[in-house]
Coordinates of C-alpha atoms (C1' of nucleotides) in Angstrom, one line a residue:
Chain L
M247 CA -52.9 -13.2 -42.4
F248 CA -56.4 -11.8 -42.0
T249 CA -58.2 -8.9 -43.6
L250 CA -59.7 -6.0 -41.7
S251 CA -63.1 -7.4 -42.3
E252 CA -62.1 -10.9 -41.2
E253 CA -60.7 -9.6 -38.0
N254 CA -63.9 -7.7 -37.3
Y255 CA -66.0 -10.8 -37.8
L256 CA -63.7 -12.8 -35.5
K257 CA -63.8 -10.1 -32.9
A258 CA -67.6 -10.0 -33.1
I259 CA -67.9 -13.8 -32.7
Y260 CA -65.4 -13.7 -29.8
H261 CA -67.5 -11.2 -27.9
L262 CA -70.8 -13.0 -28.7
E263 CA -69.3 -16.3 -27.5
L264 CA -68.4 -14.8 -24.1
G265 CA -72.1 -13.9 -23.7
N266 CA -73.9 -17.0 -25.0
D267 CA -72.1 -20.2 -24.7
G268 CA -72.6 -22.5 -27.6
G269 CA -72.7 -21.5 -31.3
V270 CA -73.2 -18.0 -32.3
S271 CA -76.1 -17.3 -34.7
T272 CA -75.8 -15.7 -38.1
N273 CA -78.3 -13.0 -37.2
A274 CA -76.5 -12.2 -33.9
I275 CA -73.3 -11.5 -35.9
A276 CA -75.1 -9.5 -38.5
E277 CA -76.6 -7.3 -35.8
K278 CA -73.4 -6.8 -34.0
L279 CA -71.6 -5.8 -37.2
A280 CA -74.5 -3.8 -38.6
T281 CA -74.5 -5.9 -41.7
K282 CA -76.9 -8.4 -43.4
A283 CA -77.3 -12.1 -42.6
S284 CA -76.4 -13.1 -46.1
S285 CA -73.1 -11.3 -45.9
V286 CA -72.4 -13.1 -42.6
T287 CA -73.0 -16.5 -44.3
D288 CA -70.6 -15.6 -47.0
M289 CA -67.9 -14.5 -44.6
V290 CA -68.4 -17.4 -42.2
K291 CA -67.7 -19.8 -45.1
K292 CA -64.4 -18.1 -45.8
L293 CA -63.5 -18.1 -42.1
S294 CA -64.3 -21.8 -42.0
E295 CA -62.0 -22.5 -44.9
K296 CA -59.3 -20.7 -43.0
E297 CA -60.0 -22.9 -40.0
V298 CA -60.7 -20.1 -37.6
V299 CA -64.3 -21.0 -37.1
L300 CA -66.4 -24.2 -37.0
Y301 CA -69.4 -23.9 -39.2
K302 CA -72.3 -26.2 -39.9
K303 CA -75.1 -24.8 -42.1
Y304 CA -78.0 -23.5 -40.0
K305 CA -76.2 -24.4 -36.8
G306 CA -74.2 -21.3 -36.1
V307 CA -70.5 -20.8 -35.6
T308 CA -67.8 -21.4 -33.0
L309 CA -64.3 -20.1 -32.9
T310 CA -61.5 -22.7 -33.2
V311 CA -58.5 -22.4 -30.9
L312 CA -56.7 -20.5 -33.7
G313 CA -59.7 -18.2 -34.2
K314 CA -59.9 -17.4 -30.5
T315 CA -56.2 -16.5 -30.6
V316 CA -56.6 -14.2 -33.5
A317 CA -59.7 -12.6 -32.0
A318 CA -58.0 -12.1 -28.6
S319 CA -55.0 -10.5 -30.2
V320 CA -57.3 -7.9 -31.9
V321 CA -59.1 -7.3 -28.6
R322 CA -55.7 -7.0 -26.9
K323 CA -54.6 -4.4 -29.4
H324 CA -57.9 -2.5 -29.1
R325 CA -57.7 -2.3 -25.3
L326 CA -54.0 -1.4 -25.2
W327 CA -54.6 1.4 -27.6
E328 CA -57.4 2.6 -25.5
V329 CA -55.1 2.8 -22.5
F330 CA -52.6 4.7 -24.6
L331 CA -55.2 7.2 -25.8
V332 CA -56.4 7.9 -22.2
E333 CA -53.1 7.8 -20.4
K334 CA -50.8 9.5 -22.9
L335 CA -53.0 11.5 -25.2
N336 CA -55.5 12.8 -22.8
F337 CA -58.6 11.3 -24.4
S338 CA -61.7 10.8 -22.3
W339 CA -62.9 7.2 -21.9
H340 CA -65.9 7.9 -24.1
E341 CA -63.7 9.1 -27.0
V342 CA -61.4 6.1 -27.4
H343 CA -63.5 3.4 -28.9
E344 CA -63.8 4.8 -32.4
V345 CA -60.1 5.4 -32.8
A346 CA -59.2 2.1 -31.2
E347 CA -61.4 0.4 -33.8
Q348 CA -59.0 1.6 -36.4
L349 CA -55.7 1.1 -34.4
E350 CA -56.6 -2.5 -33.5
H351 CA -55.9 -3.6 -37.1
I352 CA -52.3 -2.3 -37.3
K353 CA -50.1 -5.3 -38.0
S354 CA -46.8 -5.3 -36.1
A355 CA -45.9 -7.6 -33.2
K356 CA -43.1 -5.3 -32.1
L357 CA -45.4 -2.4 -32.1
I358 CA -47.9 -4.0 -29.7
N359 CA -45.3 -5.5 -27.4
Q360 CA -43.4 -2.2 -27.1
L361 CA -46.7 -0.4 -26.6
D362 CA -47.6 -2.8 -23.8
R363 CA -44.2 -2.2 -22.1
F364 CA -44.5 1.6 -22.7
L365 CA -47.8 1.6 -20.9
G366 CA -46.5 -0.5 -18.0
F367 CA -48.2 -3.8 -18.9
P368 CA -51.7 -2.7 -18.0
T369 CA -54.3 -5.4 -17.2
H370 CA -57.5 -3.4 -17.8
D371 CA -58.6 -0.8 -20.3
P372 CA -60.2 2.5 -19.4
H373 CA -63.7 0.9 -19.1
G374 CA -62.4 -1.8 -16.8
D375 CA -62.4 -4.6 -19.4
P376 CA -59.5 -7.0 -19.1
I377 CA -56.6 -6.9 -21.6
P378 CA -55.8 -10.4 -23.0
D379 CA -52.1 -11.3 -22.6
K380 CA -49.8 -12.3 -25.5
D381 CA -51.3 -15.7 -25.5
G382 CA -54.9 -14.5 -25.5
N383 CA -55.6 -15.3 -21.9
L384 CA -57.5 -12.9 -19.8
K385 CA -57.6 -12.6 -16.0
I386 CA -61.1 -12.6 -14.8
V387 CA -61.7 -10.5 -11.7
A388 CA -64.7 -11.4 -9.6
K389 CA -67.2 -8.5 -10.0
S390 CA -70.8 -7.8 -9.2
L391 CA -73.2 -5.3 -10.5
L392 CA -73.7 -2.3 -8.1
S393 CA -77.4 -3.0 -8.2
T394 CA -76.8 -6.4 -6.4
L395 CA -75.2 -4.8 -3.3
S396 CA -77.3 -4.3 -0.1
K397 CA -77.6 -1.3 2.1
N398 CA -74.4 -0.4 3.8
E399 CA -72.3 -2.6 1.6
S400 CA -69.5 -1.0 -0.4
G401 CA -67.1 -1.8 -3.2
I402 CA -64.7 -0.3 -5.7
C403 CA -66.0 0.7 -9.1
I404 CA -64.0 -1.4 -11.6
G405 CA -66.0 -1.3 -14.8
V406 CA -69.0 -0.6 -16.9
D407 CA -71.4 -2.9 -18.7
D408 CA -72.7 -0.4 -21.2
S409 CA -69.7 1.5 -22.5
S410 CA -71.7 3.7 -24.9
S411 CA -70.4 7.2 -25.2
E412 CA -73.6 8.6 -23.7
F413 CA -73.4 6.5 -20.6
L414 CA -69.7 7.2 -20.0
Q415 CA -70.3 11.0 -20.4
F416 CA -73.2 10.7 -17.9
L417 CA -70.8 9.0 -15.4
D418 CA -68.2 11.8 -16.0
K419 CA -70.8 14.4 -15.1
K420 CA -71.7 12.6 -11.9
G421 CA -68.1 12.1 -11.0
I422 CA -68.2 8.3 -11.1
T423 CA -64.9 6.9 -12.3
L424 CA -63.0 3.6 -12.1
G425 CA -61.2 3.0 -8.8
K426 CA -63.6 5.0 -6.6
K427 CA -65.2 3.5 -3.5
I428 CA -69.0 3.4 -3.6
T429 CA -71.1 2.7 -0.5
I430 CA -74.8 2.0 -0.7
L431 CA -76.5 4.4 1.8
D432 CA -80.1 3.4 1.0
K433 CA -82.2 1.4 -1.5
E434 CA -85.6 2.7 -2.5
D435 CA -88.1 -0.1 -2.8
F436 CA -90.4 2.0 -4.9
D437 CA -88.2 2.2 -8.1
D438 CA -85.0 0.4 -6.9
S439 CA -83.1 3.6 -7.1
L440 CA -80.0 3.9 -4.9
S441 CA -78.6 6.5 -2.6
I442 CA -74.9 6.1 -2.7
L443 CA -71.7 7.7 -1.3
I444 CA -68.9 8.1 -3.8
G445 CA -65.8 9.9 -2.5
D446 CA -67.3 12.4 -0.2
K447 CA -70.4 13.0 -2.3
K448 CA -73.9 11.7 -1.9
L449 CA -75.7 10.8 -5.1
S450 CA -79.0 9.3 -6.1
I451 CA -78.9 7.0 -9.1
S452 CA -81.5 4.9 -10.9
N453 CA -81.5 1.1 -11.0
K454 CA -80.7 1.3 -14.7
I455 CA -77.4 3.1 -13.8
A456 CA -76.6 0.7 -11.0
S457 CA -77.1 -2.2 -13.3
N458 CA -74.4 -1.0 -15.6
L459 CA -71.7 -0.5 -13.0
Y460 CA -69.4 -3.3 -11.9
I461 CA -68.0 -3.4 -8.4
R462 CA -65.2 -5.3 -6.8
A463 CA -65.9 -6.4 -3.2
H464 CA -64.2 -4.1 -0.9
T465 CA -62.8 -5.8 2.2
G466 CA -62.1 -3.6 5.2
Q467 CA -63.3 0.0 5.3
Chain W
M1261 CA -63.2 11.4 -47.0
F1262 CA -60.6 9.4 -48.8
T1263 CA -60.0 5.7 -49.0
L1264 CA -56.7 4.1 -48.0
S1265 CA -55.9 3.6 -51.7
E1266 CA -56.7 7.2 -52.6
E1267 CA -54.5 8.4 -49.8
N1268 CA -51.6 6.4 -51.1
Y1269 CA -52.0 7.7 -54.6
L1270 CA -52.1 11.3 -53.3
K1271 CA -49.0 10.7 -51.2
A1272 CA -47.2 9.2 -54.1
I1273 CA -48.1 12.2 -56.4
Y1274 CA -47.1 14.6 -53.6
H1275 CA -43.6 13.0 -53.3
L1276 CA -43.2 12.9 -57.1
E1277 CA -44.2 16.5 -57.5
L1278 CA -41.5 17.6 -55.0
G1279 CA -38.9 15.9 -57.3
N1280 CA -40.0 16.8 -60.8
D1281 CA -41.8 20.1 -61.1
G1282 CA -44.7 20.0 -63.6
G1283 CA -47.1 17.1 -64.1
V1284 CA -46.4 13.7 -62.8
S1285 CA -46.6 10.8 -65.3
T1286 CA -48.8 7.8 -65.0
N1287 CA -45.8 5.5 -65.2
A1288 CA -44.0 7.3 -62.5
I1289 CA -47.0 6.8 -60.1
A1290 CA -47.3 3.2 -61.2
E1291 CA -43.7 2.5 -60.4
K1292 CA -43.8 4.3 -57.0
L1293 CA -46.9 2.3 -55.9
A1294 CA -45.7 -1.0 -57.5
T1295 CA -48.9 -1.1 -59.6
K1296 CA -49.8 -1.0 -63.2
A1297 CA -50.3 2.1 -65.4
S1298 CA -53.8 1.1 -66.2
S1299 CA -54.7 1.0 -62.5
V1300 CA -53.2 4.5 -62.2
T1301 CA -55.3 5.9 -65.0
D1302 CA -58.5 4.5 -63.4
M1303 CA -57.6 6.0 -60.0
V1304 CA -56.5 9.3 -61.4
K1305 CA -59.9 9.7 -63.0
K1306 CA -61.6 9.2 -59.6
L1307 CA -59.2 11.6 -57.9
S1308 CA -60.0 14.1 -60.6
E1309 CA -63.7 13.7 -60.0
K1310 CA -63.0 14.4 -56.3
E1311 CA -61.1 17.5 -57.3
V1312 CA -57.8 16.6 -55.6
V1313 CA -55.9 16.3 -58.9
L1314 CA -55.9 18.1 -62.2
Y1315 CA -55.8 15.5 -65.0
K1316 CA -55.7 15.8 -68.8
K1317 CA -55.4 12.6 -70.7
Y1318 CA -51.9 11.8 -71.7
K1319 CA -50.7 14.9 -69.9
G1320 CA -50.0 13.7 -66.4
V1321 CA -51.5 14.9 -63.1
T1322 CA -50.9 17.7 -60.7
L1323 CA -52.3 18.0 -57.2
T1324 CA -54.9 20.7 -56.5
V1325 CA -54.6 22.8 -53.4
L1326 CA -57.0 20.5 -51.7
G1327 CA -55.1 17.4 -52.9
K1328 CA -51.9 18.9 -51.6
T1329 CA -53.5 19.5 -48.2
V1330 CA -54.8 15.9 -48.0
A1331 CA -51.4 14.5 -49.1
A1332 CA -49.5 16.6 -46.7
S1333 CA -51.7 15.5 -43.8
V1334 CA -50.9 11.9 -44.6
V1335 CA -47.2 12.7 -44.7
R1336 CA -47.6 14.6 -41.5
K1337 CA -49.2 11.6 -39.8
H1338 CA -46.6 9.2 -41.2
R1339 CA -43.7 11.2 -39.9
L1340 CA -45.2 11.9 -36.5
W1341 CA -45.8 8.2 -36.0
E1342 CA -42.2 7.5 -37.0
V1343 CA -41.1 9.9 -34.3
F1344 CA -43.3 8.2 -31.8
L1345 CA -42.0 4.7 -32.7
V1346 CA -38.4 5.8 -32.3
E1347 CA -38.7 8.1 -29.3
K1348 CA -41.2 6.2 -27.3
L1349 CA -41.2 2.6 -28.4
N1350 CA -37.5 2.1 -29.0
F1351 CA -37.8 1.3 -32.7
S1352 CA -34.7 1.8 -34.9
W1353 CA -35.0 4.3 -37.7
H1354 CA -34.9 1.5 -40.2
E1355 CA -37.9 -0.3 -38.7
V1356 CA -40.4 2.5 -38.6
H1357 CA -41.4 2.9 -42.2
E1358 CA -43.5 -0.2 -42.7
V1359 CA -45.5 0.4 -39.5
A1360 CA -45.9 4.1 -40.2
E1361 CA -47.4 3.2 -43.6
Q1362 CA -50.2 1.6 -41.8
L1363 CA -50.6 4.2 -39.0
E1364 CA -50.7 7.1 -41.4
H1365 CA -54.2 6.2 -42.5
I1366 CA -55.8 6.3 -39.0
K1367 CA -58.5 9.0 -39.1
S1368 CA -58.8 11.2 -36.1
A1369 CA -57.8 14.9 -35.9
K1370 CA -57.6 14.7 -32.1
L1371 CA -55.3 11.7 -32.3
I1372 CA -52.8 13.4 -34.5
N1373 CA -52.9 16.7 -32.7
Q1374 CA -52.5 15.1 -29.3
L1375 CA -49.7 12.9 -30.6
D1376 CA -47.9 16.0 -31.9
R1377 CA -48.2 17.6 -28.5
F1378 CA -47.1 14.4 -26.7
L1379 CA -44.0 14.3 -28.9
G1380 CA -43.2 17.9 -28.2
F1381 CA -44.1 19.3 -31.7
P1382 CA -41.2 17.7 -33.6
T1383 CA -40.2 19.3 -36.8
H1384 CA -38.3 16.4 -38.4
D1385 CA -38.8 12.6 -38.5
P1386 CA -36.1 10.1 -37.6
H1387 CA -34.6 10.3 -41.1
G1388 CA -34.3 14.1 -41.0
D1389 CA -37.4 14.7 -43.3
P1390 CA -39.5 17.7 -42.3
I1391 CA -42.9 17.2 -40.7
P1392 CA -45.7 19.3 -42.4
D1393 CA -47.6 21.4 -39.9
K1394 CA -51.4 21.3 -39.5
D1395 CA -51.8 23.4 -42.6
G1396 CA -49.5 21.2 -44.7
N1397 CA -46.6 23.6 -44.8
L1398 CA -43.1 22.4 -44.2
K1399 CA -40.1 24.3 -43.2
I1400 CA -37.3 23.7 -45.6
V1401 CA -33.8 23.7 -44.1
A1402 CA -30.9 24.5 -46.3
K1403 CA -29.0 21.3 -46.8
S1404 CA -26.2 19.9 -48.9
L1405 CA -25.0 16.5 -49.7
L1406 CA -21.9 15.5 -47.8
S1407 CA -20.3 14.7 -51.1
T1408 CA -20.3 18.4 -52.1
L1409 CA -18.2 19.5 -49.1
S1410 CA -14.5 20.3 -49.6
K1411 CA -11.5 19.2 -47.5
N1412 CA -11.6 20.6 -44.0
E1413 CA -15.2 21.7 -44.2
S1414 CA -17.6 20.3 -41.7
G1415 CA -21.3 20.2 -41.0
I1416 CA -24.1 18.5 -39.0
C1417 CA -25.7 15.3 -40.4
I1418 CA -29.3 16.2 -40.7
G1419 CA -30.8 13.6 -43.0
V1420 CA -30.6 10.8 -45.5
D1421 CA -31.6 10.8 -49.2
D1422 CA -32.0 7.0 -49.5
S1423 CA -33.9 5.8 -46.4
S1424 CA -33.9 2.2 -47.3
S1425 CA -33.6 -0.2 -44.4
E1426 CA -30.3 -1.5 -45.7
F1427 CA -28.7 1.9 -45.9
L1428 CA -29.9 2.9 -42.5
Q1429 CA -28.6 -0.2 -40.9
F1430 CA -25.3 0.4 -42.6
L1431 CA -25.2 3.9 -41.1
D1432 CA -26.0 2.4 -37.7
K1433 CA -23.1 0.0 -38.0
K1434 CA -20.7 2.9 -38.8
G1435 CA -22.1 5.0 -36.0
I1436 CA -23.4 7.7 -38.3
T1437 CA -26.6 9.2 -36.8
L1438 CA -28.5 12.5 -37.2
G1439 CA -27.1 15.4 -35.3
K1440 CA -23.5 14.3 -35.4
K1441 CA -20.8 16.7 -36.7
I1442 CA -18.9 15.4 -39.7
T1443 CA -15.6 16.9 -40.9
I1444 CA -14.0 16.1 -44.2
L1445 CA -10.4 15.1 -43.5
D1446 CA -9.5 14.1 -47.1
K1447 CA -11.0 13.5 -50.5
E1448 CA -9.6 10.8 -52.7
D1449 CA -9.5 11.9 -56.3
F1450 CA -9.2 8.3 -57.5
D1451 CA -12.7 7.1 -56.5
D1452 CA -14.1 10.2 -54.8
S1453 CA -14.1 8.4 -51.5
L1454 CA -13.9 10.5 -48.3
S1455 CA -12.0 10.3 -45.1
I1456 CA -14.2 11.8 -42.5
L1457 CA -14.1 12.5 -38.8
I1458 CA -17.4 11.8 -37.0
G1459 CA -17.4 12.3 -33.2
D1460 CA -13.9 11.1 -32.3
K1461 CA -13.8 8.4 -35.0
K1462 CA -12.1 8.5 -38.4
L1463 CA -14.0 6.7 -41.1
S1464 CA -13.5 6.1 -44.8
I1465 CA -16.7 6.2 -46.8
S1466 CA -17.5 5.8 -50.5
N1467 CA -18.9 8.6 -52.7
K1468 CA -22.1 6.6 -52.9
I1469 CA -22.6 6.9 -49.2
A1470 CA -21.6 10.6 -49.1
S1471 CA -24.2 11.3 -51.8
N1472 CA -26.9 10.0 -49.6
L1473 CA -26.1 12.0 -46.5
Y1474 CA -27.5 15.5 -46.0
I1475 CA -25.4 18.1 -44.1
R1476 CA -26.4 21.4 -42.5
A1477 CA -23.6 24.0 -42.7
H1478 CA -21.8 24.2 -39.4
T1479 CA -20.6 27.7 -38.5
G1480 CA -18.0 28.0 -35.9
Q1481 CA -15.7 25.1 -34.9
Chain T
dA1186 C1' -41.6 13.9 -91.8
dT1187 C1' -42.4 9.4 -91.5
dA1188 C1' -41.5 5.1 -89.0
dA1189 C1' -40.5 2.9 -84.7
dA1190 C1' -40.6 2.9 -79.8
dT1191 C1' -42.7 4.3 -75.7
dT1192 C1' -46.4 5.8 -72.9
dT1193 C1' -51.1 6.0 -71.9
dT1194 C1' -55.7 4.8 -72.2
dT1195 C1' -59.6 1.6 -73.1
dA1196 C1' -62.1 -2.6 -72.8
dG1197 C1' -63.1 -6.5 -70.5
dA1198 C1' -62.2 -9.6 -66.5
dC1199 C1' -61.5 -10.8 -61.7
dA1200 C1' -61.6 -11.0 -56.3
dA1201 C1' -63.3 -9.1 -52.0
dG1202 C1' -67.0 -7.7 -49.6
dT1203 C1' -71.4 -6.3 -49.7
dC1204 C1' -76.5 -6.1 -50.9
dT1205 C1' -81.6 -7.6 -52.3
dA1206 C1' -84.9 -11.0 -53.2
dA1207 C1' -86.2 -15.5 -53.3
dA1208 C1' -85.7 -20.4 -51.7
dA1209 C1' -84.8 -23.7 -48.1
dA1210 C1' -84.4 -25.1 -43.5
dT1211 C1' -85.6 -24.7 -38.8
dA1212 C1' -88.5 -23.3 -34.9
dA1213 C1' -92.9 -22.0 -33.0
dT1214 C1' -97.8 -22.4 -32.6
dA1215 C1' -102.3 -23.8 -33.0
Chain E
dT307 C1' -98.7 -32.7 -36.4
dA308 C1' -99.7 -29.5 -39.8
dT309 C1' -99.1 -24.8 -40.5
dT310 C1' -97.2 -20.4 -39.7
dA311 C1' -93.3 -17.6 -38.6
dT312 C1' -88.5 -17.0 -38.3
dT313 C1' -83.9 -17.8 -39.5
dT314 C1' -80.5 -19.0 -42.7
dT315 C1' -78.8 -19.8 -47.2
dT316 C1' -78.6 -19.3 -52.2
dA317 C1' -78.5 -16.8 -56.5
dG318 C1' -77.4 -12.9 -58.8
dA319 C1' -76.0 -8.2 -58.8
dC320 C1' -73.1 -4.1 -57.5
dT321 C1' -68.7 -1.4 -56.0
dT322 C1' -63.8 -0.8 -55.4
dG323 C1' -59.5 -1.6 -56.8
dT324 C1' -56.9 -4.3 -59.4
dC325 C1' -55.1 -6.9 -63.7
dT326 C1' -54.1 -8.3 -68.9
dA327 C1' -54.2 -7.4 -73.6
dA328 C1' -55.1 -4.5 -77.2
dA329 C1' -55.8 0.2 -79.1
dA330 C1' -54.7 5.1 -79.3
dA331 C1' -51.7 8.9 -78.5
dT332 C1' -47.3 10.8 -77.9
dT333 C1' -42.4 10.9 -78.2
dT334 C1' -38.0 9.5 -80.3
dA335 C1' -35.2 8.4 -84.0
dT336 C1' -34.0 7.7 -88.6

DNA sequence: ATAAATTTTTAGACAAGTCTAAAAATAATA
DNA sequence: TATTATTTTTAGACTTGTCTAAAAATTTAT
């Protein structure tokens, strides 16, 4: 069994490993968890004892198969709870993270399995991130950043890169939500801003925004 | 804000105060929380500093108005989550306590208010215990122990005194659930056992069982 | 009312998780 | 490659919540 703190470390390492491949640095973990490098070193030793990470002094850490399973189960719980909050309790997608950070540590296999069933076995959370299955595997969907599409191309909005509350609220204001079809009407060479069609509305968005929106290729019209 | 441990102490004192009136003893709290008296003394001092209990050395503790509010909110969360588990996730009433002990500490006013709404503003948990409202008040329903009814009297089963997993599973096996009408067919002087009619079934139950079942008076036939 | 039993508190210790400051190792640069 | 600069680790301290063992207060019983 793992403590709340241990679970948070495993989750942080899990997320960092998906970005960089290879070992994760002490400092990277410290930054992600808003803690100090010395605390990370201490905890990483404990996790190594428990055989959930591989750790060589000064060489960073890697999750073991066991560690990856534990971390994925925490992520699974986090994302299932996010779906619950949005679908059943009328939370907005920018409000769910903080609460899910707490709910993800509740220990009960039956709870999470029944929740999964209750929600209709969702595959993605409200931000478009994939939900690991019981075994910790996640289905990767081919996706591109909106900013990489060319003029007249279109796709379905399926996720965000930056899921900060501010960004999500900005998207709400603009009417940009998951599942909507977006077509590039024009690209401005000057500042790489885009003119897009979403639903029946025309919008102009900056490159920064377009670089934080994931799109699934949309075949046919 | 209160820690998990502080919330558990407040809840324990809250429940103990409902039983005994007057101050709650250090030992009683220690027993309820399966901890040691010395630990209770330490924590009670902290709670006193935070002005949620009144504490005089050797004289026991009492919740302040603030303390009672905090405790009631924890109890409210516990019982609402129990309803959720039974009504939405198909838990049996004997399985919910352990999970609710964890869920009751999740901090989010919106979460609990929306959960309340989602569940249709329930007034009682799956064991028949009342759910405190937002202000911590609970509606007391007049109830009697089944063992106090006389021959040919009847009532509606509305709660249990002992809500241990074993007792609840025993009731499941016998088909005794909340909301069912129970009629006393006969009382045995010898061992105070009862012959009862529940639904269309005749059962014989011991006095011990009858002393753990709460009944609401049933007017009319 | 005094002695014995019980309850409660104090004193000191420990584990988990964190921190600061300093030392050691690694990486970057001239 | 020698010297900075950066990263990482160690050492020691602190907080929270707990414990044991002993002292103090209260209650019970003779």
